[in-house]
PDB file of C-alpha atoms in Angstrom:
ATOM      1  CA  UNK A1305     -87.213 -34.148   3.465  1.00  0.00           C
ATOM      2  CA  UNK A1306     -86.374 -37.648   3.997  1.00  0.00           C
ATOM      3  CA  UNK A1307     -86.311 -38.083   0.062  1.00  0.00           C
ATOM      4  CA  UNK A1308     -83.584 -35.826  -0.008  1.00  0.00           C
ATOM      5  CA  UNK A1309     -81.859 -37.078   3.011  1.00  0.00           C
ATOM      6  CA  UNK A1310     -82.066 -40.008   0.745  1.00  0.00           C
ATOM      7  CA  UNK A1311     -80.573 -38.768  -2.172  1.00  0.00           C
ATOM      8  CA  UNK A1312     -78.012 -37.374  -0.939  1.00  0.00           C
ATOM      9  CA  UNK A1313     -76.417 -40.097   1.109  1.00  0.00           C
ATOM     10  CA  UNK A1314     -77.368 -42.226  -2.617  1.00  0.00           C
ATOM     11  CA  UNK A1315     -75.263 -39.513  -3.834  1.00  0.00           C
ATOM     12  CA  UNK A1316     -72.367 -39.365  -0.873  1.00  0.00           C
ATOM     13  CA  UNK A1317     -71.997 -43.031  -1.086  1.00  0.00           C
ATOM     14  CA  UNK A1318     -71.329 -42.536  -4.955  1.00  0.00           C
ATOM     15  CA  UNK A1319     -68.860 -39.873  -4.387  1.00  0.00           C
ATOM     16  CA  UNK A1320     -67.348 -42.117  -2.288  1.00  0.00           C
ATOM     17  CA  UNK A1321     -67.218 -45.234  -4.525  1.00  0.00           C
ATOM     18  CA  UNK A1322     -65.877 -43.638  -7.242  1.00  0.00           C
ATOM     19  CA  UNK A1323     -63.409 -42.233  -5.169  1.00  0.00           C
ATOM     20  CA  UNK A1324     -62.537 -45.806  -3.528  1.00  0.00           C
ATOM     21  CA  UNK A1325     -62.661 -46.875  -6.939  1.00  0.00           C
ATOM     22  CA  UNK A1326     -60.247 -44.517  -8.645  1.00  0.00           C
ATOM     23  CA  UNK A1327     -57.577 -44.835  -5.660  1.00  0.00           C
ATOM     24  CA  UNK A1328     -58.220 -48.559  -6.233  1.00  0.00           C
ATOM     25  CA  UNK A1329     -57.002 -48.359  -9.514  1.00  0.00           C
ATOM     26  CA  UNK A1330     -54.251 -46.077  -8.955  1.00  0.00           C
ATOM     27  CA  UNK A1331     -52.320 -48.102  -6.595  1.00  0.00           C
ATOM     28  CA  UNK A1332     -53.125 -50.816  -8.525  1.00  0.00           C
ATOM     29  CA  UNK A1333     -52.313 -49.234 -11.233  1.00  0.00           C
ATOM     30  CA  UNK A1334     -48.743 -48.605  -9.640  1.00  0.00           C
ATOM     31  CA  UNK A1335     -48.244 -52.098  -8.267  1.00  0.00           C
ATOM     32  CA  UNK A1336     -48.128 -53.277 -11.577  1.00  0.00           C
ATOM     33  CA  UNK A1337     -46.132 -50.792 -13.100  1.00  0.00           C
ATOM     34  CA  UNK A1338     -43.859 -52.194 -10.122  1.00  0.00           C
ATOM     35  CA  UNK A1339     -43.744 -55.132 -10.789  1.00  0.00           C
ATOM     36  CA  UNK A1340     -42.972 -54.359 -14.614  1.00  0.00           C
ATOM     37  CA  UNK A1341     -40.010 -52.869 -13.507  1.00  0.00           C
ATOM     38  CA  UNK A1342     -38.937 -55.156 -11.285  1.00  0.00           C
ATOM     39  CA  UNK A1343     -39.494 -57.618 -14.835  1.00  0.00           C
ATOM     40  CA  UNK A1344     -37.858 -55.479 -16.393  1.00  0.00           C
ATOM     41  CA  UNK A1345     -34.357 -54.732 -13.975  1.00  0.00           C
ATOM     42  CA  UNK A1346     -34.291 -58.760 -13.786  1.00  0.00           C
ATOM     43  CA  UNK A1347     -34.637 -59.209 -17.549  1.00  0.00           C
ATOM     44  CA  UNK A1348     -31.801 -56.347 -17.805  1.00  0.00           C
ATOM     45  CA  UNK A1349     -29.405 -58.370 -15.056  1.00  0.00           C
ATOM     46  CA  UNK A1350     -30.036 -61.676 -16.739  1.00  0.00           C
ATOM     47  CA  UNK A1351     -29.369 -59.991 -20.351  1.00  0.00           C
ATOM     48  CA  UNK A1352     -25.996 -58.315 -19.138  1.00  0.00           C
ATOM     49  CA  UNK A1353     -24.893 -61.849 -17.258  1.00  0.00           C
ATOM     50  CA  UNK A1354     -25.292 -62.916 -20.610  1.00  0.00           C
ATOM     51  CA  UNK A1355     -23.935 -60.272 -22.267  1.00  0.00           C
ATOM     52  CA  UNK A1356     -20.886 -60.015 -19.575  1.00  0.00           C
ATOM     53  CA  UNK A1357     -20.298 -64.224 -20.381  1.00  0.00           C
ATOM     54  CA  UNK A1358     -19.604 -64.184 -23.884  1.00  0.00           C
ATOM     55  CA  UNK A1359     -18.070 -60.623 -24.379  1.00  0.00           C
ATOM     56  CA  UNK A1360     -16.376 -59.394 -21.945  1.00  0.00           C
ATOM     57  CA  UNK A1361     -15.145 -56.110 -23.437  1.00  0.00           C
ATOM     58  CA  UNK A1362     -18.332 -55.154 -24.484  1.00  0.00           C
ATOM     59  CA  UNK A1363     -19.477 -51.841 -25.628  1.00  0.00           C
ATOM     60  CA  UNK A1364     -21.120 -49.440 -22.783  1.00  0.00           C
ATOM     61  CA  UNK A1365     -24.687 -49.495 -23.558  1.00  0.00           C
ATOM     62  CA  UNK A1366     -26.555 -46.522 -25.489  1.00  0.00           C
ATOM     63  CA  UNK A1367     -28.912 -46.643 -22.373  1.00  0.00           C
ATOM     64  CA  UNK A1368     -26.666 -44.890 -20.193  1.00  0.00           C
ATOM     65  CA  UNK A1369     -26.998 -41.351 -22.008  1.00  0.00           C
ATOM     66  CA  UNK A1370     -30.967 -41.330 -20.869  1.00  0.00           C
ATOM     67  CA  UNK A1371     -31.036 -39.828 -18.250  1.00  0.00           C
ATOM     68  CA  UNK A1372     -28.334 -37.011 -18.341  1.00  0.00           C
ATOM     69  CA  UNK A1373     -30.675 -36.832 -21.487  1.00  0.00           C
ATOM     70  CA  UNK A1374     -33.613 -36.357 -19.052  1.00  0.00           C
ATOM     71  CA  UNK A1375     -31.845 -34.387 -16.076  1.00  0.00           C
ATOM     72  CA  UNK A1376     -31.000 -31.435 -19.195  1.00  0.00           C
ATOM     73  CA  UNK A1377     -34.655 -31.660 -19.917  1.00  0.00           C
ATOM     74  CA  UNK A1378     -35.656 -31.555 -16.358  1.00  0.00           C
ATOM     75  CA  UNK A1379     -32.988 -28.553 -15.372  1.00  0.00           C
ATOM     76  CA  UNK A1380     -33.860 -26.475 -18.290  1.00  0.00           C
ATOM     77  CA  UNK A1381     -37.424 -27.139 -17.751  1.00  0.00           C
ATOM     78  CA  UNK A1382     -37.448 -24.670 -14.446  1.00  0.00           C
ATOM     79  CA  UNK A1383     -35.834 -21.917 -16.482  1.00  0.00           C
ATOM     80  CA  UNK A1384     -37.844 -21.274 -18.772  1.00  0.00           C
ATOM     81  CA  UNK A1385     -41.043 -20.817 -16.242  1.00  0.00           C
ATOM     82  CA  UNK A1386     -38.796 -18.405 -14.597  1.00  0.00           C
ATOM     83  CA  UNK A1387     -40.274 -14.861 -13.708  1.00  0.00           C
ATOM     84  CA  UNK A1388     -38.579 -12.299 -15.272  1.00  0.00           C
ATOM     85  CA  UNK A1389     -37.454 -10.795 -11.216  1.00  0.00           C
ATOM     86  CA  UNK A1390     -36.356 -14.806 -11.052  1.00  0.00           C
ATOM     87  CA  UNK A1391     -34.033 -14.219 -13.935  1.00  0.00           C
ATOM     88  CA  UNK A1392     -32.745 -10.733 -12.840  1.00  0.00           C
ATOM     89  CA  UNK A1393     -31.919 -11.727  -9.324  1.00  0.00           C
ATOM     90  CA  UNK A1394     -30.106 -15.361 -10.349  1.00  0.00           C
ATOM     91  CA  UNK A1395     -27.987 -13.346 -13.244  1.00  0.00           C
ATOM     92  CA  UNK A1396     -27.460 -10.590 -10.664  1.00  0.00           C
ATOM     93  CA  UNK A1397     -25.952 -13.523  -7.604  1.00  0.00           C
ATOM     94  CA  UNK A1398     -23.827 -15.530 -10.584  1.00  0.00           C
ATOM     95  CA  UNK A1399     -22.227 -11.593 -11.078  1.00  0.00           C
ATOM     96  CA  UNK A1400     -20.828 -11.638  -8.320  1.00  0.00           C
ATOM     97  CA  UNK A1401     -23.002  -8.951  -5.611  1.00  0.00           C
ATOM     98  CA  UNK A1402     -19.357  -7.275  -4.694  1.00  0.00           C
ATOM     99  CA  UNK A1403     -19.068  -6.352  -8.231  1.00  0.00           C
ATOM    100  CA  UNK A1404     -23.233  -6.162  -9.635  1.00  0.00           C
ATOM    101  CA  UNK A1405     -23.696  -4.244  -5.818  1.00  0.00           C
ATOM    102  CA  UNK A1406     -21.883  -0.947  -7.411  1.00  0.00           C
ATOM    103  CA  UNK A1407     -23.285  -1.241 -10.794  1.00  0.00           C
ATOM    104  CA  UNK A1408     -27.058  -1.393  -8.841  1.00  0.00           C
ATOM    105  CA  UNK A1409     -26.220   1.755  -7.032  1.00  0.00           C
ATOM    106  CA  UNK A1410     -24.843   3.732  -9.964  1.00  0.00           C
ATOM    107  CA  UNK A1411     -28.144   3.182 -12.006  1.00  0.00           C
ATOM    108  CA  UNK A1412     -30.480   3.532  -8.331  1.00  0.00           C
ATOM    109  CA  UNK A1413     -28.446   7.449  -8.074  1.00  0.00           C
ATOM    110  CA  UNK A1414     -29.018   8.881 -11.914  1.00  0.00           C
ATOM    111  CA  UNK A1415     -32.680   7.576 -11.943  1.00  0.00           C
ATOM    112  CA  UNK A1416     -33.758   8.982  -8.757  1.00  0.00           C
ATOM    113  CA  UNK A1417     -30.988  12.230 -10.250  1.00  0.00           C
ATOM    114  CA  UNK A1418     -32.501  11.831 -13.503  1.00  0.00           C
ATOM    115  CA  UNK A1419     -36.662  11.489 -12.182  1.00  0.00           C
ATOM    116  CA  UNK A1420     -35.732  14.962 -10.007  1.00  0.00           C
ATOM    117  CA  UNK A1421     -34.050  16.966 -12.851  1.00  0.00           C
ATOM    118  CA  UNK A1422     -37.221  15.924 -14.910  1.00  0.00           C
ATOM    119  CA  UNK A1423     -39.684  16.905 -12.714  1.00  0.00           C
ATOM    120  CA  UNK A1424     -38.391  20.379 -11.962  1.00  0.00           C
ATOM    121  CA  UNK A1425     -37.815  20.780 -15.586  1.00  0.00           C
ATOM    122  CA  UNK A1426     -41.383  20.432 -16.338  1.00  0.00           C
ATOM    123  CA  UNK A1427     -42.127  22.466 -13.391  1.00  0.00           C
ATOM    124  CA  UNK A1428     -40.039  25.433 -14.851  1.00  0.00           C
ATOM    125  CA  UNK A1429     -41.696  25.160 -18.106  1.00  0.00           C
ATOM    126  CA  UNK A1430     -43.922  27.953 -18.472  1.00  0.00           C
ATOM    127  CA  UNK A1431     -46.461  29.979 -21.138  1.00  0.00           C
ATOM    128  CA  UNK A1432     -43.936  32.872 -21.603  1.00  0.00           C
ATOM    129  CA  UNK A1433     -46.280  34.394 -23.760  1.00  0.00           C
ATOM    130  CA  UNK A1434     -48.816  34.610 -21.610  1.00  0.00           C
ATOM    131  CA  UNK A1435     -46.369  35.716 -19.041  1.00  0.00           C
ATOM    132  CA  UNK A1436     -45.381  38.533 -21.572  1.00  0.00           C
ATOM    133  CA  UNK A1437     -48.995  39.574 -22.211  1.00  0.00           C
ATOM    134  CA  UNK A1438     -49.691  39.486 -17.581  1.00  0.00           C
ATOM    135  CA  UNK A1439     -46.814  42.182 -17.605  1.00  0.00           C
ATOM    136  CA  UNK A1440     -47.581  44.418 -20.965  1.00  0.00           C
ATOM    137  CA  UNK A1441     -51.195  45.210 -19.377  1.00  0.00           C
ATOM    138  CA  UNK A1442     -49.490  45.565 -15.669  1.00  0.00           C
ATOM    139  CA  UNK A1443     -47.205  47.577 -16.658  1.00  0.00           C
ATOM    140  CA  UNK A1444     -49.795  50.243 -18.711  1.00  0.00           C
ATOM    141  CA  UNK A1445     -52.255  49.340 -15.516  1.00  0.00           C
ATOM    142  CA  UNK A1446     -50.022  49.884 -12.571  1.00  0.00           C
ATOM    143  CA  UNK A1447     -46.679  50.241 -12.943  1.00  0.00           C
ATOM    144  CA  UNK A1448     -43.616  48.127 -12.730  1.00  0.00           C
ATOM    145  CA  UNK A1449     -44.807  47.422  -8.997  1.00  0.00           C
ATOM    146  CA  UNK A1450     -47.616  45.870 -11.066  1.00  0.00           C
ATOM    147  CA  UNK A1451     -45.622  44.090 -12.884  1.00  0.00           C
ATOM    148  CA  UNK A1452     -42.928  42.747 -10.407  1.00  0.00           C
ATOM    149  CA  UNK A1453     -46.208  41.746  -8.998  1.00  0.00           C
ATOM    150  CA  UNK A1454     -46.868  39.557 -11.682  1.00  0.00           C
ATOM    151  CA  UNK A1455     -43.711  37.900 -11.593  1.00  0.00           C
ATOM    152  CA  UNK A1456     -44.094  36.970  -8.286  1.00  0.00           C
ATOM    153  CA  UNK A1457     -46.758  34.970  -8.709  1.00  0.00           C
ATOM    154  CA  UNK A1458     -45.613  32.908 -11.515  1.00  0.00           C
ATOM    155  CA  UNK A1459     -42.959  30.108 -11.364  1.00  0.00           C
ATOM    156  CA  UNK A1460     -40.373  29.354 -13.431  1.00  0.00           C
ATOM    157  CA  UNK A1461     -36.642  31.226 -14.312  1.00  0.00           C
ATOM    158  CA  UNK A1462     -37.875  33.355 -16.719  1.00  0.00           C
ATOM    159  CA  UNK A1463     -40.872  34.875 -14.117  1.00  0.00           C
ATOM    160  CA  UNK A1464     -37.720  34.974 -11.758  1.00  0.00           C
ATOM    161  CA  UNK A1465     -35.552  36.798 -14.864  1.00  0.00           C
ATOM    162  CA  UNK A1466     -38.126  39.179 -14.975  1.00  0.00           C
ATOM    163  CA  UNK A1467     -38.062  40.260 -11.826  1.00  0.00           C
ATOM    164  CA  UNK A1468     -34.529  41.189 -11.885  1.00  0.00           C
ATOM    165  CA  UNK A1469     -35.206  43.154 -14.925  1.00  0.00           C
ATOM    166  CA  UNK A1470     -37.921  45.169 -13.561  1.00  0.00           C
ATOM    167  CA  UNK A1471     -36.480  45.868 -10.349  1.00  0.00           C
ATOM    168  CA  UNK A1472     -33.281  47.935 -12.251  1.00  0.00           C
ATOM    169  CA  UNK A1473     -36.073  49.291 -14.276  1.00  0.00           C
ATOM    170  CA  UNK A1474     -35.095  52.966 -12.833  1.00  0.00           C
ATOM    171  CA  UNK A1475     -32.215  52.355 -13.444  1.00  0.00           C
ATOM    172  CA  UNK A1476     -31.920  52.407 -17.379  1.00  0.00           C
ATOM    173  CA  UNK A1477     -32.039  49.744 -20.473  1.00  0.00           C
ATOM    174  CA  UNK A1478     -28.737  48.907 -20.217  1.00  0.00           C
ATOM    175  CA  UNK A1479     -28.797  47.871 -16.289  1.00  0.00           C
ATOM    176  CA  UNK A1480     -32.082  46.391 -17.484  1.00  0.00           C
ATOM    177  CA  UNK A1481     -30.100  43.865 -19.876  1.00  0.00           C
ATOM    178  CA  UNK A1482     -27.351  43.655 -17.346  1.00  0.00           C
ATOM    179  CA  UNK A1483     -29.209  42.114 -15.267  1.00  0.00           C
ATOM    180  CA  UNK A1484     -31.432  40.301 -17.383  1.00  0.00           C
ATOM    181  CA  UNK A1485     -27.998  38.546 -18.635  1.00  0.00           C
ATOM    182  CA  UNK A1486     -26.509  37.781 -15.125  1.00  0.00           C
ATOM    183  CA  UNK A1487     -29.154  36.040 -13.597  1.00  0.00           C
ATOM    184  CA  UNK A1488     -30.073  34.222 -16.923  1.00  0.00           C
ATOM    185  CA  UNK A1489     -26.583  32.451 -16.469  1.00  0.00           C
ATOM    186  CA  UNK A1490     -27.764  31.986 -12.320  1.00  0.00           C
ATOM    187  CA  UNK A1491     -31.085  30.265 -13.530  1.00  0.00           C
ATOM    188  CA  UNK A1492     -29.480  28.394 -16.083  1.00  0.00           C
ATOM    189  CA  UNK A1493     -27.286  26.484 -13.192  1.00  0.00           C
ATOM    190  CA  UNK A1494     -29.299  25.935 -11.533  1.00  0.00           C
ATOM    191  CA  UNK A1495     -31.567  24.069 -14.199  1.00  0.00           C
ATOM    192  CA  UNK A1496     -28.064  22.438 -15.388  1.00  0.00           C
ATOM    193  CA  UNK A1497     -27.981  21.499 -11.670  1.00  0.00           C
ATOM    194  CA  UNK A1498     -26.966  17.239 -11.692  1.00  0.00           C
ATOM    195  CA  UNK A1499     -26.059  17.172 -14.476  1.00  0.00           C
ATOM    196  CA  UNK A1500     -22.574  16.697 -13.537  1.00  0.00           C
ATOM    197  CA  UNK A1501     -23.496  13.721 -11.489  1.00  0.00           C
ATOM    198  CA  UNK A1502     -25.709  11.885 -13.751  1.00  0.00           C
ATOM    199  CA  UNK A1503     -22.869  12.055 -16.624  1.00  0.00           C
ATOM    200  CA  UNK A1504     -20.287  10.706 -13.651  1.00  0.00           C
ATOM    201  CA  UNK A1505     -22.706   7.532 -13.565  1.00  0.00           C
ATOM    202  CA  UNK A1506     -23.148   6.570 -17.286  1.00  0.00           C
ATOM    203  CA  UNK A1507     -19.585   6.709 -16.893  1.00  0.00           C
ATOM    204  CA  UNK A1508     -19.003   4.887 -14.440  1.00  0.00           C
ATOM    205  CA  UNK A1509     -21.328   1.922 -14.456  1.00  0.00           C
ATOM    206  CA  UNK A1510     -19.097   0.374 -17.799  1.00  0.00           C
ATOM    207  CA  UNK A1511     -16.321   1.060 -15.899  1.00  0.00           C
ATOM    208  CA  UNK A1512     -17.185  -1.078 -12.733  1.00  0.00           C
ATOM    209  CA  UNK A1513     -18.758  -3.565 -15.414  1.00  0.00           C
ATOM    210  CA  UNK A1514     -14.927  -4.208 -17.164  1.00  0.00           C
ATOM    211  CA  UNK A1515     -13.071  -4.166 -12.993  1.00  0.00           C
ATOM    212  CA  UNK A1516     -15.868  -6.589 -12.469  1.00  0.00           C
ATOM    213  CA  UNK A1517     -14.701  -8.921 -15.873  1.00  0.00           C
ATOM    214  CA  UNK A1518     -11.362  -8.834 -15.398  1.00  0.00           C
ATOM    215  CA  UNK A1519     -11.702  -9.660 -11.370  1.00  0.00           C
ATOM    216  CA  UNK A1520     -13.694 -12.925 -13.661  1.00  0.00           C
ATOM    217  CA  UNK A1521     -11.299 -13.948 -15.880  1.00  0.00           C
ATOM    218  CA  UNK A1522      -8.245 -13.961 -13.408  1.00  0.00           C
ATOM    219  CA  UNK A1523     -10.236 -16.136 -10.783  1.00  0.00           C
ATOM    220  CA  UNK A1524     -11.212 -18.415 -14.375  1.00  0.00           C
ATOM    221  CA  UNK A1525      -7.610 -18.491 -15.148  1.00  0.00           C
ATOM    222  CA  UNK A1526      -6.879 -19.094 -11.954  1.00  0.00           C
ATOM    223  CA  UNK A1527      -9.217 -22.163 -11.780  1.00  0.00           C
ATOM    224  CA  UNK A1528      -7.859 -23.750 -15.151  1.00  0.00           C
ATOM    225  CA  UNK A1529      -4.781 -23.228 -13.208  1.00  0.00           C
ATOM    226  CA  UNK A1530      -5.955 -25.231 -10.529  1.00  0.00           C
ATOM    227  CA  UNK A1531      -7.700 -27.659 -12.293  1.00  0.00           C
ATOM    228  CA  UNK A1532      -4.581 -28.339 -14.687  1.00  0.00           C
ATOM    229  CA  UNK A1533      -7.014 -28.531 -17.228  1.00  0.00           C
ATOM    230  CA  UNK A1534      -8.140 -26.188 -19.985  1.00  0.00           C
ATOM    231  CA  UNK A1535     -11.629 -27.442 -19.975  1.00  0.00           C
ATOM    232  CA  UNK A1536     -14.693 -25.628 -22.033  1.00  0.00           C
ATOM    233  CA  UNK A1537     -16.593 -26.088 -19.249  1.00  0.00           C
ATOM    234  CA  UNK A1538     -13.979 -24.203 -16.753  1.00  0.00           C
ATOM    235  CA  UNK A1539     -13.879 -21.760 -19.353  1.00  0.00           C
ATOM    236  CA  UNK A1540     -17.066 -20.878 -20.157  1.00  0.00           C
ATOM    237  CA  UNK A1541     -18.485 -20.387 -17.005  1.00  0.00           C
ATOM    238  CA  UNK A1542     -16.197 -18.718 -16.091  1.00  0.00           C
ATOM    239  CA  UNK A1543     -16.264 -16.182 -18.900  1.00  0.00           C
ATOM    240  CA  UNK A1544     -19.857 -16.258 -18.976  1.00  0.00           C
ATOM    241  CA  UNK A1545     -20.139 -15.410 -15.021  1.00  0.00           C
ATOM    242  CA  UNK A1546     -17.609 -12.301 -15.898  1.00  0.00           C
ATOM    243  CA  UNK A1547     -19.150 -10.917 -18.799  1.00  0.00           C
ATOM    244  CA  UNK A1548     -22.537 -10.576 -16.863  1.00  0.00           C
ATOM    245  CA  UNK A1549     -21.438  -7.469 -15.168  1.00  0.00           C
ATOM    246  CA  UNK A1550     -19.558  -6.244 -17.699  1.00  0.00           C
ATOM    247  CA  UNK A1551     -23.865  -5.854 -19.893  1.00  0.00           C
ATOM    248  CA  UNK A1552     -25.457  -4.607 -16.551  1.00  0.00           C
ATOM    249  CA  UNK A1553     -22.741  -1.859 -16.536  1.00  0.00           C
ATOM    250  CA  UNK A1554     -23.441  -1.012 -20.290  1.00  0.00           C
ATOM    251  CA  UNK A1555     -27.004  -1.311 -19.561  1.00  0.00           C
ATOM    252  CA  UNK A1556     -27.001   1.375 -16.854  1.00  0.00           C
ATOM    253  CA  UNK A1557     -25.011   3.391 -18.994  1.00  0.00           C
ATOM    254  CA  UNK A1558     -27.834   3.020 -21.738  1.00  0.00           C
ATOM    255  CA  UNK A1559     -30.653   3.545 -19.563  1.00  0.00           C
ATOM    256  CA  UNK A1560     -28.761   7.096 -17.878  1.00  0.00           C
ATOM    257  CA  UNK A1561     -28.080   8.114 -20.959  1.00  0.00           C
ATOM    258  CA  UNK A1562     -31.426   8.660 -22.877  1.00  0.00           C
ATOM    259  CA  UNK A1563     -32.282  10.415 -19.818  1.00  0.00           C
ATOM    260  CA  UNK A1564     -29.705  12.622 -19.887  1.00  0.00           C
ATOM    261  CA  UNK A1565     -30.072  13.486 -23.458  1.00  0.00           C
ATOM    262  CA  UNK A1566     -33.962  14.295 -22.297  1.00  0.00           C
ATOM    263  CA  UNK A1567     -32.906  16.669 -20.087  1.00  0.00           C
ATOM    264  CA  UNK A1568     -30.287  18.238 -21.530  1.00  0.00           C
ATOM    265  CA  UNK A1569     -32.193  18.837 -24.707  1.00  0.00           C
ATOM    266  CA  UNK A1570     -35.500  20.092 -22.027  1.00  0.00           C
ATOM    267  CA  UNK A1571     -32.940  22.675 -20.515  1.00  0.00           C
ATOM    268  CA  UNK A1572     -31.211  23.983 -23.959  1.00  0.00           C
ATOM    269  CA  UNK A1573     -35.182  24.241 -24.782  1.00  0.00           C
ATOM    270  CA  UNK A1574     -35.575  25.849 -21.492  1.00  0.00           C
ATOM    271  CA  UNK A1575     -32.809  28.764 -22.250  1.00  0.00           C
ATOM    272  CA  UNK A1576     -33.673  29.652 -25.548  1.00  0.00           C
ATOM    273  CA  UNK A1577     -37.012  30.449 -24.672  1.00  0.00           C
ATOM    274  CA  UNK A1578     -35.353  32.664 -21.495  1.00  0.00           C
ATOM    275  CA  UNK A1579     -33.320  34.377 -24.115  1.00  0.00           C
ATOM    276  CA  UNK A1580     -35.912  34.378 -26.174  1.00  0.00           C
ATOM    277  CA  UNK A1581     -38.078  35.589 -23.442  1.00  0.00           C
ATOM    278  CA  UNK A1582     -35.869  38.395 -21.824  1.00  0.00           C
ATOM    279  CA  UNK A1583     -35.145  40.389 -25.138  1.00  0.00           C
ATOM    280  CA  UNK A1584     -39.292  40.800 -25.435  1.00  0.00           C
ATOM    281  CA  UNK A1585     -38.552  41.886 -21.785  1.00  0.00           C
ATOM    282  CA  UNK A1586     -36.297  44.695 -22.623  1.00  0.00           C
ATOM    283  CA  UNK A1587     -39.163  45.825 -25.780  1.00  0.00           C
ATOM    284  CA  UNK A1588     -41.840  46.332 -23.382  1.00  0.00           C
ATOM    285  CA  UNK A1589     -39.563  47.987 -21.207  1.00  0.00           C
ATOM    286  CA  UNK A1590     -38.309  50.734 -23.713  1.00  0.00           C
ATOM    287  CA  UNK A1591     -41.956  50.459 -25.386  1.00  0.00           C
ATOM    288  CA  UNK A1592     -43.461  51.366 -22.148  1.00  0.00           C
ATOM    289  CA  UNK A1593     -40.925  54.736 -20.755  1.00  0.00           C
ATOM    290  CA  UNK A1594     -41.700  55.867 -24.690  1.00  0.00           C
ATOM    291  CA  UNK A1595     -45.520  56.004 -24.295  1.00  0.00           C
ATOM    292  CA  UNK A1596     -44.960  57.465 -20.724  1.00  0.00           C
TER     293      UNK A1596
END
């Protein structure tokens, strides 16, 4: 135990000695660097005095440009290290929260309605072939009431249309066709519910972006008039900030347009399946009555 404790103390002493040596070297290096910088500063001041005495109208030294370049490098480096969330946040603030907030609201509401429609349409999609087979078996075994029970236990607009048609099966095939057509239009309206709002947000987002751009351009020209100088920095900065709202509005419109086209295509496919299944239902009822 004593040997191990001694070895531990020796190792600790070596660690402390190495740390002390490293700190001493750092301090000495800093001191030498400060001395060198001070000596360089003295030499530079002496040279400047000699140059001032010999040539009072000497051109400015090129060393004055180096700090600006170093500052540009230091300013660009953090922007490259920033994450996507930080970049989006910075652009949102640069574009102006009073206009970017409305564009963001259009995106949030449009995405919420699009997701709700996609979920509703996916739940409304059913296997119509299997449903027709079940209704055919129910009509053969238990009649219209058994077929209606199958429609009650099946979700989706096609099952609802079938239920309405079977409910008027006793009034003739013509009444069945009329009820299927009328209730099919009702179900199609339910499928297309909310699409007008999504199209509104698609049209409104670029408008808000252009409106923010126009306001930003007006403020940029006001800054030019106040400065009484058409400086590239003033013009480019104001125009760049103004165009951020346009880019954001167009980006929101493109995202919502993709969801809108998917929803419209899904609605069209469900409507075509509804029409095809309705014709098959009428054929089943005619066949069932003929077999009777």
